[in-house]
Coordinates of C-alpha atoms and ligand atoms in Angstrom, one line a residue:
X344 CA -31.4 -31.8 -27.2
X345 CA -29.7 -33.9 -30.1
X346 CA -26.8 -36.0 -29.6
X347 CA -24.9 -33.4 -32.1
X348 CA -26.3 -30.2 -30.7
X349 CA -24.3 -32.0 -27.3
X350 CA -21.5 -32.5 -29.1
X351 CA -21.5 -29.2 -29.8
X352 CA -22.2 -27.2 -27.2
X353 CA -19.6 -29.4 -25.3
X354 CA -16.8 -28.5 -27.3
X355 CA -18.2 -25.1 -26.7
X356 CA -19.0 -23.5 -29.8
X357 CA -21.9 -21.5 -30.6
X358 CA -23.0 -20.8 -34.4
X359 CA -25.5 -20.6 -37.0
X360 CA -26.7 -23.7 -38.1
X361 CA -25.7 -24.1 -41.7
X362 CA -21.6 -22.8 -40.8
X363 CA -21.6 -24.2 -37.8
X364 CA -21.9 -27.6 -39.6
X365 CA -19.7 -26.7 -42.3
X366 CA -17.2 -24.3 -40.5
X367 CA -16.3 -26.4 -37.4
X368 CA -16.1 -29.7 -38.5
X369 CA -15.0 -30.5 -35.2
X370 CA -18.1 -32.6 -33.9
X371 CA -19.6 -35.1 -34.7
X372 CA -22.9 -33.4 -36.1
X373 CA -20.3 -31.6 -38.8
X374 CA -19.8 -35.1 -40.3
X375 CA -23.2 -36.0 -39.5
X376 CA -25.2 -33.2 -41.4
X377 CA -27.5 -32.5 -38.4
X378 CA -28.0 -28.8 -37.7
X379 CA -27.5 -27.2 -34.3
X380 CA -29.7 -24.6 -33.2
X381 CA -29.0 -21.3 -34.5
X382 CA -27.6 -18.7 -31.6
X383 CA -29.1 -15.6 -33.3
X384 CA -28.7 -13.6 -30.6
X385 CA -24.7 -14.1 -30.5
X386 CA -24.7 -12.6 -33.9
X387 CA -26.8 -9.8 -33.2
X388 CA -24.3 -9.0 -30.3
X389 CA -21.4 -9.5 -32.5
X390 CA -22.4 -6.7 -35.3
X391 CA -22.5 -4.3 -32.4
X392 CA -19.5 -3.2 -30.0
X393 CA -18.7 -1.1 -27.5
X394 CA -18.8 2.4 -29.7
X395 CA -22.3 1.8 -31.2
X396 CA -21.3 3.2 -34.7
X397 CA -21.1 0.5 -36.7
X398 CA -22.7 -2.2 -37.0
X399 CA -22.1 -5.4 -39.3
X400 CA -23.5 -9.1 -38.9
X401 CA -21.5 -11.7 -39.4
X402 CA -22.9 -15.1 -41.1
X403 CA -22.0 -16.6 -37.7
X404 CA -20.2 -16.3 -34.4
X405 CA -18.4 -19.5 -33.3
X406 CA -17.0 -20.0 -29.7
X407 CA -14.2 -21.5 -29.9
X408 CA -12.9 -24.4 -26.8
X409 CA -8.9 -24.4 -28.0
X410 CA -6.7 -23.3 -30.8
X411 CA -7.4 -26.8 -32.7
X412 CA -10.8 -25.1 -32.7
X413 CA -9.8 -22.1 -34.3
X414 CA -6.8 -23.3 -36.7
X415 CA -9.5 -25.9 -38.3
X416 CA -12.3 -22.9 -38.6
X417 CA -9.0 -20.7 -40.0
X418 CA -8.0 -23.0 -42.7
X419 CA -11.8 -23.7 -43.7
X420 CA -12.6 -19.7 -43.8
X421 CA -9.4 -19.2 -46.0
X422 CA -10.3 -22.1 -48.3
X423 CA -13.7 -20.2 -48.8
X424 CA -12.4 -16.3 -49.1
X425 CA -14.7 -15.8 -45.8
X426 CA -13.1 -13.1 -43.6
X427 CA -12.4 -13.9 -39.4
X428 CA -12.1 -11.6 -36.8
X429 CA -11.8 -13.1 -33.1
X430 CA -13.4 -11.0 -30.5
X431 CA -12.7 -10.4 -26.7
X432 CA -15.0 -8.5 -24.8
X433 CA -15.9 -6.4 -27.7
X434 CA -15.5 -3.1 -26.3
X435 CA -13.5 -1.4 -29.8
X436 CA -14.7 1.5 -30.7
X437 CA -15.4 1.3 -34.1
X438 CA -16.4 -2.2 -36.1
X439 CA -12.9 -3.6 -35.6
X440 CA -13.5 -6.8 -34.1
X441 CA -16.6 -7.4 -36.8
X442 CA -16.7 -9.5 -40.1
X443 CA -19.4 -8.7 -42.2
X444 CA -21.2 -11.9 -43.7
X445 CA -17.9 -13.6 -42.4
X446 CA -17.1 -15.4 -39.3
X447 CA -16.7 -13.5 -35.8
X448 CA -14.9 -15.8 -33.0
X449 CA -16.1 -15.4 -29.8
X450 CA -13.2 -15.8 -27.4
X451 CA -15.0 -15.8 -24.1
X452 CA -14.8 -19.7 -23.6
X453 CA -11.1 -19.4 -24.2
X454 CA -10.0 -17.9 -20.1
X455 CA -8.4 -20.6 -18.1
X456 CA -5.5 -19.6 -16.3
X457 CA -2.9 -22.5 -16.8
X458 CA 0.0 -21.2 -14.6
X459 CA 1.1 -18.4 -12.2
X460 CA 5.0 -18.7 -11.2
X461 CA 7.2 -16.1 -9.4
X462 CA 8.0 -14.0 -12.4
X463 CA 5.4 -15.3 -15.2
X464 CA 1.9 -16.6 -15.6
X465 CA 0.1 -18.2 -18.4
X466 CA -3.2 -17.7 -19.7
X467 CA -5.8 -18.0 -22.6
X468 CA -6.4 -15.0 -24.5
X469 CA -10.1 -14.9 -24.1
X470 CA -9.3 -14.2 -20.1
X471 CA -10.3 -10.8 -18.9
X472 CA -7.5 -8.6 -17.1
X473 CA -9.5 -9.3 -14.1
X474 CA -9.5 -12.6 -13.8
X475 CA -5.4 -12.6 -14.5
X476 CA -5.6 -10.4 -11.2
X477 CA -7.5 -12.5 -9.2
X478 CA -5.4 -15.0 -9.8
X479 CA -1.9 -13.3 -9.5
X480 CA -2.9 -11.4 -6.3
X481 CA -3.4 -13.9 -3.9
X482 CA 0.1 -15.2 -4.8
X483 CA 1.3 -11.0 -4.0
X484 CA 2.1 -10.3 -7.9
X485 CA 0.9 -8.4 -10.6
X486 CA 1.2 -8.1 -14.6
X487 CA 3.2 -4.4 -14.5
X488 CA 1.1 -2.7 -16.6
X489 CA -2.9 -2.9 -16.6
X490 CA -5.0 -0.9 -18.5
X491 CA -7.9 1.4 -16.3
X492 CA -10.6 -0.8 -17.4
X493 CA -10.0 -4.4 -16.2
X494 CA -13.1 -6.2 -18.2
X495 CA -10.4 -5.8 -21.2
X496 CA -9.4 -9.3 -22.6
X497 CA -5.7 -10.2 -22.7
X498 CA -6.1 -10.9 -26.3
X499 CA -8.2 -7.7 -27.2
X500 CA -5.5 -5.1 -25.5
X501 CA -2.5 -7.1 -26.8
X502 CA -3.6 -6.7 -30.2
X503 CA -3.7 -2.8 -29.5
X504 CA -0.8 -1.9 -27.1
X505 CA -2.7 -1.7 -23.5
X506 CA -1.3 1.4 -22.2
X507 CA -2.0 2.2 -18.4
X508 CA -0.7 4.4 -15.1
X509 CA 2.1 3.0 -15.1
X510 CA 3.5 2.8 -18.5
X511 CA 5.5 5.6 -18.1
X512 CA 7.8 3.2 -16.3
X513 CA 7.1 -0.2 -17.6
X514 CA 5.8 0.6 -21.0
X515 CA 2.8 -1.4 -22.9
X516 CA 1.3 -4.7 -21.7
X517 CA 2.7 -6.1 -25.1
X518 CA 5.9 -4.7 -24.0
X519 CA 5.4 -7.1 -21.0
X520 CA 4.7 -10.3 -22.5
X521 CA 7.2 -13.2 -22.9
X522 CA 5.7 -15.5 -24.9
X523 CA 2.5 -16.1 -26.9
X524 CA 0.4 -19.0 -28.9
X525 CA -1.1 -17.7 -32.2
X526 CA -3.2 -19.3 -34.9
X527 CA -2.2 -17.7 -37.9
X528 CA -4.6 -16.7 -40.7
X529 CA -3.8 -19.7 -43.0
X530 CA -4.3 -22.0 -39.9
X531 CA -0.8 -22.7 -38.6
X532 CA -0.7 -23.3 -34.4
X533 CA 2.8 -21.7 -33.7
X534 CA 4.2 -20.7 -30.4
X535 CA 6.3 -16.6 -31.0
X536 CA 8.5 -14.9 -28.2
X537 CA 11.9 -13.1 -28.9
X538 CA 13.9 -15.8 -29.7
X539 CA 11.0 -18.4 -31.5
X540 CA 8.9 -17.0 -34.3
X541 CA 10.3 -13.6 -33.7
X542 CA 8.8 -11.8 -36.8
X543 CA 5.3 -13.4 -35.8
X544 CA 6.2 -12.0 -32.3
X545 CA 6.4 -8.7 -33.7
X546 CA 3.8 -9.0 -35.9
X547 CA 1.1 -10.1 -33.4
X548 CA 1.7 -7.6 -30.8
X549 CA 0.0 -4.6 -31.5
X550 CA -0.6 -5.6 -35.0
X551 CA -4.0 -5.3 -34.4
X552 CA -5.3 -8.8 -35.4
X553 CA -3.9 -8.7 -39.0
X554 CA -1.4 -12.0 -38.8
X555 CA -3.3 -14.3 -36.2
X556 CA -5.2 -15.1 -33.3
X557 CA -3.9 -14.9 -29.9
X558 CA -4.5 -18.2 -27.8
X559 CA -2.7 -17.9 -25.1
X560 CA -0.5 -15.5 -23.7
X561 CA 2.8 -15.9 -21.0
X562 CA 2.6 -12.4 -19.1
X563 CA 5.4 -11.2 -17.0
X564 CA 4.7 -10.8 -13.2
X565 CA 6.1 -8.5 -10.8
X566 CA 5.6 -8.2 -6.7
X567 CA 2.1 -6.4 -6.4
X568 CA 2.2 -3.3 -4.3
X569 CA 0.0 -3.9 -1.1
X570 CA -1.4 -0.1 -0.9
X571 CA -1.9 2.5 -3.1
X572 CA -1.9 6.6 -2.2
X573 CA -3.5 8.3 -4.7
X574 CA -3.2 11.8 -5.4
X575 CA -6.1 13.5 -7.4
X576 CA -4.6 17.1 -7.3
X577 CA -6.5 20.1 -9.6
X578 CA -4.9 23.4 -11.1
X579 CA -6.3 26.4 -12.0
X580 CA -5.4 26.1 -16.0
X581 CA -3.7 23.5 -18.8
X582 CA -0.2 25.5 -18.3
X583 CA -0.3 24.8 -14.4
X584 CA -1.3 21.5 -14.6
X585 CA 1.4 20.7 -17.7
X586 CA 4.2 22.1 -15.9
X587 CA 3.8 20.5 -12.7
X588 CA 3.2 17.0 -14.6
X589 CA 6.2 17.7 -16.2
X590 CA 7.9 17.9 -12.7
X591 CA 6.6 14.6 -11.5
X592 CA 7.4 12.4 -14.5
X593 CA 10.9 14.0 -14.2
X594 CA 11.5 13.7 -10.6
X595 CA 9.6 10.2 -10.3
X596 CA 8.0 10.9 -7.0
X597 CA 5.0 8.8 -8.4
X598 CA 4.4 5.1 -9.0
X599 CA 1.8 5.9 -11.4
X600 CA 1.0 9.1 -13.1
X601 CA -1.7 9.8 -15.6
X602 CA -4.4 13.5 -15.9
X603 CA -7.0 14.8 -17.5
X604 CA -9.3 17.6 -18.1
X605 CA -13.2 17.4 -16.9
X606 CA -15.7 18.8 -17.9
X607 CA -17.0 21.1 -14.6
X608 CA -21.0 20.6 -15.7
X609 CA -20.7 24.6 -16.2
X610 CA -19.2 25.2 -19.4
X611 CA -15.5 25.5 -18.4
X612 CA -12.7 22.5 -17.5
X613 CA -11.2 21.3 -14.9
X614 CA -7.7 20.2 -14.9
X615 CA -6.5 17.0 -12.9
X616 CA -3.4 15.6 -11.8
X617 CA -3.4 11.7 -11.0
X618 CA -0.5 10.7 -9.1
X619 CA -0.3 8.1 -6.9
X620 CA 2.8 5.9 -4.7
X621 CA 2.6 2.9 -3.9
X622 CA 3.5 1.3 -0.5
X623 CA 3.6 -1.7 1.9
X624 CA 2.7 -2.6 5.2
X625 CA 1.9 0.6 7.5
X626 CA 3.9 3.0 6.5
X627 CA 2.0 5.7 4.4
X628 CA 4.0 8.2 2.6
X629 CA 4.5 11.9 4.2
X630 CA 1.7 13.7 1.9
X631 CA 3.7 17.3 2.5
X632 CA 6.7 15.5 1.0
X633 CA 5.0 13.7 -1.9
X634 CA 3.3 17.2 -2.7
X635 CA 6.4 19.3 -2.2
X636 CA 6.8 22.4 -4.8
X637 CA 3.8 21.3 -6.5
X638 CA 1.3 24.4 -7.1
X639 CA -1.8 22.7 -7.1
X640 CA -5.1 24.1 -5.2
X641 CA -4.0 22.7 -2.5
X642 CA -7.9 22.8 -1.1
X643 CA -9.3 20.9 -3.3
X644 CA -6.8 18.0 -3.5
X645 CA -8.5 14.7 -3.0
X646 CA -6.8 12.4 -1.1
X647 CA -7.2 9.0 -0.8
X648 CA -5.4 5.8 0.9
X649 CA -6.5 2.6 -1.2
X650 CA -5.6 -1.0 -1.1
X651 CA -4.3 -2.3 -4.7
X652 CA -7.1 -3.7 -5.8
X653 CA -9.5 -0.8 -4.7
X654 CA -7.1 1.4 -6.6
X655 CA -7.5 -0.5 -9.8
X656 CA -10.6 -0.9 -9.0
X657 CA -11.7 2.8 -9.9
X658 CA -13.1 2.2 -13.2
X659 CA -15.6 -0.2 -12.6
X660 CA -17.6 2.3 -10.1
X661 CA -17.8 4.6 -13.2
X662 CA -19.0 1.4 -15.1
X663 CA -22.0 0.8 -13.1
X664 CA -23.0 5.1 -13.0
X665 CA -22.9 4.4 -16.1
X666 CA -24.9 1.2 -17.1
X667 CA -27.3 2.1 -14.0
X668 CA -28.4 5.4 -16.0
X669 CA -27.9 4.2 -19.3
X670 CA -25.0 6.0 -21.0
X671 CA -22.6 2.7 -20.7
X672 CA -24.9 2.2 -24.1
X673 CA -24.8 5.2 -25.6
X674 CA -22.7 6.0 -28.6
X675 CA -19.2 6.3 -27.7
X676 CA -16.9 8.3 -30.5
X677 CA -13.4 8.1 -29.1
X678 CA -10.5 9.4 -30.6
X679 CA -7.0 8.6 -28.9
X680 CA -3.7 10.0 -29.5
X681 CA -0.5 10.8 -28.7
X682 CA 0.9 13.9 -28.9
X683 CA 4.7 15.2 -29.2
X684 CA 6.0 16.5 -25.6
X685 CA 7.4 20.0 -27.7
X686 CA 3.8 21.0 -29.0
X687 CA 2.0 18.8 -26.6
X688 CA 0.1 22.0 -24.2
X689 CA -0.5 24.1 -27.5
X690 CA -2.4 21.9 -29.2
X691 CA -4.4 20.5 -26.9
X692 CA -5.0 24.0 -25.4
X693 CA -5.9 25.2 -28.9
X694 CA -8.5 22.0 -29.3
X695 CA -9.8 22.6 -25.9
X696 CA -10.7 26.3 -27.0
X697 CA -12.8 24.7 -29.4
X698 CA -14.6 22.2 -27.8
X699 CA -17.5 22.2 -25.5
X700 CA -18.4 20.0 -22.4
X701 CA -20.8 18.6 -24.0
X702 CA -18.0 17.2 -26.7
X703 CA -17.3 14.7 -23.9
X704 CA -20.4 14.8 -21.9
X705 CA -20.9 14.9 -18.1
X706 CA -18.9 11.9 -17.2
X707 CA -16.7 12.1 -20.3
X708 CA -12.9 13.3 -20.3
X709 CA -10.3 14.4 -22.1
X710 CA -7.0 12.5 -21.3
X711 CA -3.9 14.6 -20.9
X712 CA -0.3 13.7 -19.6
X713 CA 3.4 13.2 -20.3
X714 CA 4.8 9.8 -20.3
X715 CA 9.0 8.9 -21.6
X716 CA 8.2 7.0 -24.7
X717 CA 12.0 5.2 -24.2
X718 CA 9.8 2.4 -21.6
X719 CA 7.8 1.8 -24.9
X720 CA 10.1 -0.8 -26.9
X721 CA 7.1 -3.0 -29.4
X722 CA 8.0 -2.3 -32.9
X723 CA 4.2 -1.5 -33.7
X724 CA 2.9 0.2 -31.0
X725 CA 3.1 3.7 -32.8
X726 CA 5.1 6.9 -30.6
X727 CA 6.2 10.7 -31.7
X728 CA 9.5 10.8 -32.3
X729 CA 10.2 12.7 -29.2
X730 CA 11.1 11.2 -26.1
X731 CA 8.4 12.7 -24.2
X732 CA 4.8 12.2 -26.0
X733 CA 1.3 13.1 -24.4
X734 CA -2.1 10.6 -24.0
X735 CA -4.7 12.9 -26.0
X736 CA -7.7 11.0 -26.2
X737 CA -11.1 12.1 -26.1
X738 CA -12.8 9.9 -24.0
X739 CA -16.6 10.6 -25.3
X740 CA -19.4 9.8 -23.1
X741 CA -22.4 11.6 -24.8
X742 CA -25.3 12.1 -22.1
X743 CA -28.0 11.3 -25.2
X744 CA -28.1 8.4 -27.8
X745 CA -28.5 10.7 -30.7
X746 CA -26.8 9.2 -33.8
X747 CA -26.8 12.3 -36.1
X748 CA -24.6 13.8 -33.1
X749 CA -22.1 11.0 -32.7
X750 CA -21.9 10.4 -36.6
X751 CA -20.7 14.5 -36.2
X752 CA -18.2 14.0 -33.8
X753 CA -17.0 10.6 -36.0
X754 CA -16.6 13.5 -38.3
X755 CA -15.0 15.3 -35.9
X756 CA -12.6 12.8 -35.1
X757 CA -11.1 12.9 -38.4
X758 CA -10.8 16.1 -39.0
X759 CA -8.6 16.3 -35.4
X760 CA -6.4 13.7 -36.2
X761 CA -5.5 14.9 -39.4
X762 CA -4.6 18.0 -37.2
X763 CA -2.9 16.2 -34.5
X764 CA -0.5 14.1 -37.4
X765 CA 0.3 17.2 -39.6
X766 CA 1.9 18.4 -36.1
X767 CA 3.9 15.1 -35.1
X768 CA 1.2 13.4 -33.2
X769 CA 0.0 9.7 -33.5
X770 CA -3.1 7.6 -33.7
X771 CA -3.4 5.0 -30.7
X772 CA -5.8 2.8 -33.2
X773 CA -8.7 2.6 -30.4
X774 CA -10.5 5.6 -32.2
X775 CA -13.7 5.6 -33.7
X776 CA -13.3 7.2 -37.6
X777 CA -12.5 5.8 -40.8
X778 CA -9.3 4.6 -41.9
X779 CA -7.9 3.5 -45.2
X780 CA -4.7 1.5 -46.1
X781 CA -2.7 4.3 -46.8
X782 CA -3.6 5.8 -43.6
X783 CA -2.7 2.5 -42.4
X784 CA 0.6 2.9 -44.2
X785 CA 0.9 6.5 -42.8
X786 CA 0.2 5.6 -39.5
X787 CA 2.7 2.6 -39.3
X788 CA 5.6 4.6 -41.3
X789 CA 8.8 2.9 -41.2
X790 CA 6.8 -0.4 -39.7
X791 CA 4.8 -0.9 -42.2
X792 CA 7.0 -3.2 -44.3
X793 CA 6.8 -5.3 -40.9
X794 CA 3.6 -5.9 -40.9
X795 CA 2.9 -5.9 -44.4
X796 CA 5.7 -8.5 -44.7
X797 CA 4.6 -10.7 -42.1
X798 CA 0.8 -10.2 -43.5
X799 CA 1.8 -12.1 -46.9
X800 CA 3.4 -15.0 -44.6
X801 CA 0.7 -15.5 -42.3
X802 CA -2.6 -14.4 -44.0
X803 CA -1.6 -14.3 -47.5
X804 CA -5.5 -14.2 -48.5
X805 CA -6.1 -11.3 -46.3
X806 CA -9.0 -13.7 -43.9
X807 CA -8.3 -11.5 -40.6
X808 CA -9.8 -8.8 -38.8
X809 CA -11.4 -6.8 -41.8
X810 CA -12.7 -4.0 -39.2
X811 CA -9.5 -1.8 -39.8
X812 CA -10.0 -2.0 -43.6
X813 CA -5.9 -2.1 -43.7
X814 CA -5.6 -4.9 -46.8
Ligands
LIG192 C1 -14.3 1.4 -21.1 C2 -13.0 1.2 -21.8 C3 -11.8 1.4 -21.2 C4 -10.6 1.3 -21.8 N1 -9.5 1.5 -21.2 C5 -8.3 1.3 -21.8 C6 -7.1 1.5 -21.2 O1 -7.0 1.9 -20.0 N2 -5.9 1.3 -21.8 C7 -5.9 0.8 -23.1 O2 -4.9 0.6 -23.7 N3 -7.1 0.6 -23.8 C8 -8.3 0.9 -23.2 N4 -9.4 0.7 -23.8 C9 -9.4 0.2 -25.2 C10 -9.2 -1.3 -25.3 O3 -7.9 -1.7 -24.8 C11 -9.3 -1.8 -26.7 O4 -10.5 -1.4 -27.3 C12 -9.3 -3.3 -26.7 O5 -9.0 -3.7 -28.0 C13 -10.5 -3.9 -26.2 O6 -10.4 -5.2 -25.8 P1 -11.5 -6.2 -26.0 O7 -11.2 -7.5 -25.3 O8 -12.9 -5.7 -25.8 O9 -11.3 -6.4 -27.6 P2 -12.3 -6.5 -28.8 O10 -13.0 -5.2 -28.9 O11 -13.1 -7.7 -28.7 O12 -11.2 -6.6 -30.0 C14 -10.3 -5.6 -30.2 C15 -9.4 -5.9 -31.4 O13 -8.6 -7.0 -31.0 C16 -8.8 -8.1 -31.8 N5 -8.7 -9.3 -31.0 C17 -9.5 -9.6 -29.9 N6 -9.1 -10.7 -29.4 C18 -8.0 -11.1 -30.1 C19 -7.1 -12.2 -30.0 N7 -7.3 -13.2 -29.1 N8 -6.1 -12.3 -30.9 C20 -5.9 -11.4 -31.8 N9 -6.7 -10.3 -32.0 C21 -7.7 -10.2 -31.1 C22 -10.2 -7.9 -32.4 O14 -10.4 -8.6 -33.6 C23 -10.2 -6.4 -32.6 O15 -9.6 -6.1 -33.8 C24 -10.6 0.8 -23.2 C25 -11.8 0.6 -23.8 C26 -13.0 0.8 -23.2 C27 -14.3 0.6 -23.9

């Protein structure tokens, strides 16, 4: 190995050889013309994600040690018009953490966790949820909100929203963050929180990657639940199942509360409540209480007494079905919504009538489920204008690879949210299917002058995140 390639690799950056030299400039072998190896394989993995739609190569993929790093590669990229986009774990849906013939940042190197106090802890964006668990838990806290999937990086669901079972109560993660370190697109290292930087603030959390990069975030704690009972109760149809979620979210008899309909392998649905309370110590809750005046089938209710972790931990069983008989790779055409609570069971009932299992496939789902929008307070995460509004996301899991099928249900996609916003409802921007700036536009409505405000004073030459086509 050459003295440079070290130098590289130490300050933990991977790239093609001819950027790498020119992009970094922050080792020695920059100044000293030498070429690292080229990491080809990075950049194949960074013109693919999660959704297998879309696929664009970047001219390199750089890992990036610490926001020095990044603001030097930012202000370089900018004076060259070459477009940036950092990525987390990668697992968008539809080319939106990709820069083609640009410059993709790979934040995986960028997860220590710096500091966990009572209330707070403090961690580098590139850090999975997971590893902000395992180190909160053993001090008996936990970020409020987490999304389902914990292999999610900080700075990849902050730039979204990161909505979760219990954001009916505590809202988004980015409603739960205190403060946060950015690079902005023309290089500036500046810390943003409510009362520092609070247009970047604004503009960085759910502003999906448009302003800056996320280097570190300070995430609110609270005291972690010790057990969780979880309630997985079925109904005979989408009015039975709405009316009784209705009641729970009302009467707040659950900690968390989310639902969904399944496909039932035979052509028709299944519709599922997901409740669950959360306790300490020994004392379970009374199930015939928790359950009172609920008209589930009582039969089939599935019942099951968890620790916190194990709880959270449901996802990542489904993860491994999945990568152990291939459909983890598979094409994955999501669409996520929210619907208004007044039209909320009619149009998805209406949709439903038109779709088939096989829409979703075998371990596929369609989320469904009422949640107060008032807990929801970050001025771009997007909401009806009711203040009840309904997760409608089509979770897509096909069981075959088949890219004339998912490039239909891309198609698909589009044509349903046109439906869904011509009747009040609203994109959660995790969805696989084109968008252009005036969607953008349409999408952010009376926001958009936020972000296209802060846009001109952070990335003035447009540099970031060019996957949601929005400037
Ligand atoms: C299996 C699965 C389960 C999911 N479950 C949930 C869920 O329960 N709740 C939920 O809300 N979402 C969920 N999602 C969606 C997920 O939150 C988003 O796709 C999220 O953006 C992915 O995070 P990531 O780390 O993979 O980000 P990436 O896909 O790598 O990036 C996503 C976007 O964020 C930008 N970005 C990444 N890092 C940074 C940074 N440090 N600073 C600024 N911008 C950055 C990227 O450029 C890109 O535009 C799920 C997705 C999958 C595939």
């Amino acid at each position: 190995m050459t003295t440079n390639k070290r130098t590289l690799l130490r300050a933990g950056l991977t790239a093609t050889a001819a950027l790498a030299a020119k992009a970094t400039g922050l080792a020695a072998a920059a100044r000293a013309g030498e070429a690292p190896s080229i990491a080809g394989d990075a950049v194949t993995a960074a013109a693919e994600d999660f959704g297998h739609l879309i696929h664009r190569k970047p001219q390199a993929v750089l890992r990036p040690a610490s926001a020095a790093d990044i603001a030097e590669l930012m202000r370089w990229a900018e004076s060259r018009g070459l477009k940036v986009a950092a990525r987390g774990q990668g697992h968008s849906v539809f080319g939106r953490a990709m820069a083609e013939g640009g410059v993709v940042l790979d934040m995986t190197a960028m997860c220590t966790i710096h500091d966990v106090q009572p209330d707070r802890i403090s961690v580098d964006a590139g850090a999975t949820w997971s590893a902000v668990l395992d180190a909160t838990l053993p001090h008996g806290l936990t970020p409020p909100v987490l999304t389902n999937y914990l292999e999610l990086s900080v700075g990849g669901t902050l730039a979204v929203g990161g909505i979760g079972p219990t954001t009916f109560r505590h809202g988004m993660q980015t409603d739960n963050v205190l403060a946060l370190d950015v690079v902005t697109g023309d290089g500036r290292h500046l810390t943003c929180s409510p009362s520092s930087n609070p247009d970047l603030f604004d503009a960085i959390r759910a502003g999906l990657g448009q302003c800056g990069i996320i280097t570190r975030a300070t995430l609110r704690l609270v005291r972690a639940p010790e057990r969780v009972r979880r309630f997985n109760l079925f109904y005979a149809d989408l009015r039975s199942l709405t009316a009784d979620q209705r009641t729970v979210l009302t009467d707040g008899r659950f900690d968390q509360l989310q639902g969904a309909i399944l496909p039932d392998g035979a052509g028709a649905w299944r519709y599922q409540l997901e409740g669950a309370v959360q306790y300490d110590g020994q004392a379970a809750p009374d199930d015939d209480a928790v359950l009172a005046g609920l008209s589930d089938q009582r039969s089939a209710a599935v019942i099951s007494d968890l620790t916190y972790i194990e709880d959270l931990s449901a996802f990542a069983r489904l993860e491994s079905l999945l990568r152990s008989n291939g459909q983890w790779f598979h094409p994955h055409p999501w669409l996520l919504t929210f619907l208004r609570g007044s039209n909320a069971e009619q149009l998805a009932g209406d949709i439903l009538a038109e779709l088939n299992n096989s829409d979703v496939g075998p371990f596929g789902r369609i989320t469904y489920y009422p949640m107060t929008t008032k807990a929801l307070c970050t001025p771009l995460v997007r909401m009806p204008d009711e203040s009840i509004a309904f997760p409608f996301n089509l979770i897509r899991i096909p069981a075959s690879k088949d890219a004339a099928k998912a490039e239909h249900m891309v198609i698909s996609n589009r044509a349903l949210y046109e439906r869904l916003r011509d009747a009040g409802g609203v994109l959660y921007p995790v969805s696989a299917f084109p968008m252009s700036q005036n969607d953008w536009k349409d999408h952010f409505g009376p926001r958009w002058s936020l972000l296209h405000d802060a846009k001109q004073r952070y990335d003035p030459l447009a540099t970031l995140t060019p996957g949601y086509t929005m400037f």
